[in-house]
């Protein structure tokens, strides 16, 4: 199912670590209005869209079309979310048509790295073996989010890793 | 925890597993043994307990169910595991 504008607003707000009340205050609307946007009951006024896009650090096109998760970006320290509350989305599309999506809380990825269990978690997939998860976690701790890895193997398998 | 299996032929199975059933030594040992038997992954019951508790802590802080695994085979079969 395609992601709605409301879902994108909700995800972007949570990614920035803001409450609905705080976003409402920033946009000069009521928190009920933000709630209605996020539940797709109503849409933001057209004049507010550029402010929303600027506030979330995405282009208007990304806000409307929902491509922001593909953009890797570094969030300023003051706006960063706790990395332990973030999620690592690993997507593998094999050349023969199998699709695997794994959503791992960052806390779990870090725990897996520290205990050596991450090899067991991803060891079953050849495409993930060469990925340096230590460096990925370090990048996330430095504020990197979005699609940080995109690999196409010689066999035609596609792997991407997105941090949200 | 909820496991959903949607077959390409339209046979759908969804079964909830209560947390107290998933998070006990017998279930964890059984799960670790089945994972080792059917996949290249190697976990001990203790590993699975730590993983389960880390995910539960994430859920407590973030609310809502987490779609941990979502697999779709080329033949159209789908498996989803919600925690």
Short mmCIF file of C-alpha atoms in Angstrom, two decimals:
data_model
loop_
_atom_site.label_atom_id
_atom_site.label_comp_id
_atom_site.label_asym_id
_atom_site.label_seq_id
_atom_site.Cartn_x
_atom_site.Cartn_y
_atom_site.Cartn_z
CA UNK A 1 0.00 0.00 0.00
CA UNK A 2 1.33 3.44 -0.89
CA UNK A 3 2.39 5.61 2.03
CA UNK A 4 0.05 8.54 2.61
CA UNK A 5 0.98 12.17 3.21
CA UNK A 6 -0.30 11.81 6.78
CA UNK A 7 1.96 8.83 7.42
CA UNK A 8 4.95 10.73 5.99
CA UNK A 9 4.23 13.71 8.23
CA UNK A 10 3.87 11.41 11.24
CA UNK A 11 7.10 9.50 10.44
CA UNK A 12 9.06 12.70 9.77
CA UNK A 13 7.83 14.27 13.01
CA UNK A 14 8.79 11.19 15.04
CA UNK A 15 12.16 11.04 13.28
CA UNK A 16 12.84 14.58 14.49
CA UNK A 17 11.70 13.61 17.99
CA UNK A 18 8.84 16.17 18.08
CA UNK A 19 5.40 15.72 19.61
CA UNK A 20 2.23 16.69 17.74
CA UNK A 21 1.90 19.70 20.08
CA UNK A 22 5.43 20.87 19.27
CA UNK A 23 4.88 20.51 15.52
CA UNK A 24 1.56 22.35 15.84
CA UNK A 25 3.31 25.19 17.65
CA UNK A 26 6.02 25.38 14.96
CA UNK A 27 3.38 25.51 12.20
CA UNK A 28 1.03 27.86 14.03
CA UNK A 29 -1.90 25.43 14.00
CA UNK A 30 -3.72 23.42 16.67
CA UNK A 31 -2.50 19.99 17.75
CA UNK A 32 -5.89 18.64 16.61
CA UNK A 33 -5.07 19.87 13.10
CA UNK A 34 -1.76 17.96 13.18
CA UNK A 35 -3.58 14.88 14.42
CA UNK A 36 -6.04 15.16 11.51
CA UNK A 37 -3.17 15.50 9.00
CA UNK A 38 -1.45 12.42 10.39
CA UNK A 39 -4.65 10.38 10.30
CA UNK A 40 -5.38 11.54 6.73
CA UNK A 41 -8.64 13.15 7.85
CA UNK A 42 -7.50 16.49 6.45
CA UNK A 43 -4.48 17.92 4.60
CA UNK A 44 -2.22 20.81 5.57
CA UNK A 45 -3.04 24.14 3.93
CA UNK A 46 -1.11 24.53 0.68
CA UNK A 47 0.68 27.57 2.09
CA UNK A 48 2.03 25.49 4.96
CA UNK A 49 3.55 22.75 2.80
CA UNK A 50 6.85 24.58 2.07
CA UNK A 51 7.24 25.31 5.82
CA UNK A 52 6.57 21.65 6.64
CA UNK A 53 9.10 20.50 4.03
CA UNK A 54 11.73 22.95 5.34
CA UNK A 55 11.02 21.93 8.91
CA UNK A 56 11.56 18.24 8.09
CA UNK A 57 14.62 18.99 5.96
CA UNK A 58 13.14 17.49 2.78
CA UNK A 59 12.08 18.97 -0.54
CA UNK A 60 8.43 19.67 -1.23
CA UNK A 61 8.52 16.86 -3.79
CA UNK A 62 9.89 14.42 -1.23
CA UNK A 63 7.21 15.42 1.26
CA UNK A 64 4.43 14.96 -1.30
CA UNK A 65 5.78 11.89 -3.09
CA UNK A 66 7.38 10.17 -0.13
CA UNK A 67 10.94 9.71 -1.34
CA UNK A 68 12.55 11.12 1.78
CA UNK A 69 13.48 7.71 3.14
CA UNK A 70 15.83 7.29 0.17
CA UNK A 71 17.84 10.37 1.00
CA UNK A 72 20.83 9.85 3.26
CA UNK A 73 21.36 12.87 5.46
CA UNK A 74 23.13 13.92 8.62
CA UNK A 75 20.89 15.36 11.32
CA UNK A 76 22.35 18.22 13.38
CA UNK A 77 23.25 17.16 16.92
CA UNK A 78 20.54 19.34 18.49
CA UNK A 79 17.82 17.62 16.42
CA UNK A 80 19.00 14.04 16.70
CA UNK A 81 16.82 11.28 18.08
CA UNK A 82 18.21 8.74 20.51
CA UNK A 83 19.87 6.12 18.22
CA UNK A 84 18.42 3.35 20.42
CA UNK A 85 14.94 4.47 19.38
CA UNK A 86 15.75 4.22 15.69
CA UNK A 87 15.24 1.28 13.42
CA UNK A 88 17.42 -0.37 10.80
CA UNK A 89 15.41 -1.60 7.82
CA UNK A 90 17.24 -4.22 5.76
CA UNK A 91 15.66 -5.01 2.40
CA UNK A 92 16.90 -7.79 0.16
CA UNK A 93 15.41 -8.31 -3.30
CA UNK A 94 16.85 -11.44 -4.82
CA UNK A 95 17.27 -11.79 -8.55
CA UNK A 96 14.82 -14.71 -8.54
CA UNK A 97 12.08 -12.55 -7.06
CA UNK A 98 12.22 -13.29 -3.33
CA UNK A 99 11.80 -10.25 -1.08
CA UNK A 100 13.01 -10.11 2.51
CA UNK A 101 12.44 -7.15 4.81
CA UNK A 102 13.91 -7.20 8.30
CA UNK A 103 13.30 -4.34 10.71
CA UNK A 104 15.80 -4.35 13.56
CA UNK A 105 15.69 -1.82 16.40
CA UNK A 106 19.12 -0.13 16.57
CA UNK A 107 19.40 -1.24 20.20
CA UNK A 108 19.24 -4.83 18.94
CA UNK A 109 21.85 -4.19 16.23
CA UNK A 110 24.22 -2.68 18.80
CA UNK A 111 23.61 -5.53 21.23
CA UNK A 112 24.23 -8.01 18.42
CA UNK A 113 27.52 -6.34 17.53
CA UNK A 114 28.72 -6.24 21.12
CA UNK A 115 27.87 -9.88 21.77
CA UNK A 116 28.98 -11.16 18.37
CA UNK A 117 25.41 -12.33 17.69
CA UNK A 118 24.93 -10.09 14.67
CA UNK A 119 26.91 -12.56 12.56
CA UNK A 120 24.30 -15.17 13.47
CA UNK A 121 21.47 -12.75 12.66
CA UNK A 122 22.69 -11.84 9.17
CA UNK A 123 25.03 -14.75 8.50
CA UNK A 124 22.40 -16.56 6.47
CA UNK A 125 22.53 -13.99 3.72
CA UNK A 126 25.60 -13.87 1.50
CA UNK A 127 24.80 -10.29 0.40
CA UNK A 128 25.01 -8.98 3.97
CA UNK A 129 28.29 -10.65 4.88
CA UNK A 130 30.51 -7.89 3.48
CA UNK A 131 28.63 -5.04 5.15
CA UNK A 132 30.48 -3.28 7.96
CA UNK A 133 27.72 -2.94 10.57
CA UNK A 134 30.16 -1.43 13.09
CA UNK A 135 30.70 1.52 10.75
CA UNK A 136 26.97 1.80 10.07
CA UNK A 137 26.19 2.03 13.79
CA UNK A 138 28.95 4.62 14.18
CA UNK A 139 27.46 6.66 11.31
CA UNK A 140 24.00 6.53 12.92
CA UNK A 141 25.47 7.71 16.23
CA UNK A 142 26.98 10.63 14.32
CA UNK A 143 23.50 11.57 13.02
CA UNK A 144 23.31 9.76 9.67
CA UNK A 145 19.82 8.57 8.67
CA UNK A 146 18.10 7.52 5.45
CA UNK A 147 19.32 4.97 2.95
CA UNK A 148 22.94 4.38 3.94
CA UNK A 149 23.63 1.22 1.93
CA UNK A 150 22.56 0.23 -1.56
CA UNK A 151 24.30 -2.73 -3.15
CA UNK A 152 23.64 -4.72 -6.30
CA UNK A 153 25.49 -8.04 -6.44
CA UNK A 154 26.84 -9.62 -9.61
CA UNK A 155 23.94 -12.09 -9.38
CA UNK A 156 21.45 -9.24 -9.56
CA UNK A 157 20.43 -9.28 -5.88
CA UNK A 158 19.65 -5.85 -4.44
CA UNK A 159 20.31 -4.97 -0.82
CA UNK A 160 19.55 -1.70 0.85
CA UNK A 161 19.74 -0.58 4.44
CA UNK A 162 17.74 2.41 5.62
CA UNK A 163 17.86 4.00 9.06
CA UNK A 164 14.66 5.63 10.32
CA UNK B 1 4.00 -12.11 18.94
CA UNK B 2 1.95 -12.88 15.84
CA UNK B 3 2.95 -15.00 12.87
CA UNK B 4 1.04 -14.63 9.60
CA UNK B 5 1.46 -17.01 6.69
CA UNK B 6 -0.30 -16.05 3.46
CA UNK B 7 0.06 -18.67 0.76
CA UNK B 8 -0.11 -17.82 -2.92
CA UNK B 9 -3.04 -20.23 -3.21
CA UNK B 10 -5.04 -18.12 -0.78
CA UNK B 11 -4.68 -20.25 2.35
CA UNK B 12 -4.00 -17.79 5.13
CA UNK B 13 -2.90 -18.67 8.64
CA UNK B 14 -2.41 -16.19 11.44
CA UNK B 15 -1.55 -17.33 14.91
CA UNK B 16 -0.86 -15.22 17.95
CA UNK B 17 1.72 -16.50 20.41
CA UNK B 18 1.23 -15.08 23.92
CA UNK B 19 4.39 -13.52 25.33
CA UNK B 20 4.48 -15.86 28.32
CA UNK B 21 4.56 -18.81 25.91
CA UNK B 22 7.31 -17.32 23.74
CA UNK B 23 9.42 -16.13 26.65
CA UNK B 24 10.04 -19.30 28.63
CA UNK B 25 13.06 -21.66 28.63
CA UNK B 26 11.31 -24.55 26.89
CA UNK B 27 9.94 -22.45 24.01
CA UNK B 28 13.25 -20.63 23.59
CA UNK B 29 15.23 -23.93 23.48
CA UNK B 30 12.74 -25.35 20.99
CA UNK B 31 12.89 -22.19 18.83
CA UNK B 32 16.73 -22.16 18.89
CA UNK B 33 16.84 -25.80 17.84
CA UNK B 34 14.30 -25.30 15.02
CA UNK B 35 16.11 -22.19 13.74
CA UNK B 36 19.40 -24.15 13.61
CA UNK B 37 17.66 -27.08 11.93
CA UNK B 38 15.97 -25.07 9.19
CA UNK B 39 18.32 -22.13 8.55
CA UNK B 40 22.01 -21.27 8.58
CA UNK B 41 21.45 -19.03 11.64
CA UNK B 42 22.90 -20.18 14.96
CA UNK B 43 21.28 -18.99 18.17
CA UNK B 44 21.22 -20.40 21.68
CA UNK B 45 18.11 -20.14 23.86
CA UNK B 46 19.95 -17.47 25.86
CA UNK B 47 20.64 -15.46 22.67
CA UNK B 48 16.94 -15.59 21.78
CA UNK B 49 15.97 -14.48 25.30
CA UNK B 50 18.28 -11.44 25.04
CA UNK B 51 16.89 -10.62 21.57
CA UNK B 52 13.29 -10.93 22.79
CA UNK B 53 13.94 -8.69 25.79
CA UNK B 54 15.70 -6.05 23.67
CA UNK B 55 12.75 -5.98 21.26
CA UNK B 56 10.28 -5.76 24.15
CA UNK B 57 12.23 -2.81 25.58
CA UNK B 58 12.09 -1.10 22.15
CA UNK B 59 8.32 -1.70 22.00
CA UNK B 60 7.82 -0.29 25.49
CA UNK B 61 9.60 2.92 24.49
CA UNK B 62 8.11 3.29 21.01
CA UNK B 63 4.68 1.72 21.39
CA UNK B 64 2.84 -0.36 18.83
CA UNK B 65 3.69 -3.67 17.19
CA UNK B 66 6.97 -4.13 15.36
CA UNK B 67 6.96 -5.95 12.02
CA UNK B 68 10.22 -7.79 12.56
CA UNK B 69 10.30 -9.93 9.44
CA UNK B 70 8.37 -9.67 6.19
CA UNK B 71 9.22 -12.24 3.55
CA UNK B 72 7.61 -12.70 0.15
CA UNK B 73 8.75 -15.55 -2.04
CA UNK B 74 8.82 -15.38 -5.81
CA UNK B 75 5.91 -17.85 -5.83
CA UNK B 76 3.78 -15.38 -3.85
CA UNK B 77 3.90 -16.96 -0.39
CA UNK B 78 4.27 -14.41 2.40
CA UNK B 79 5.41 -14.73 5.99
CA UNK B 80 5.21 -11.89 8.49
CA UNK B 81 6.32 -11.91 12.09
CA UNK B 82 4.96 -9.18 14.33
CA UNK B 83 6.24 -8.67 17.82
#
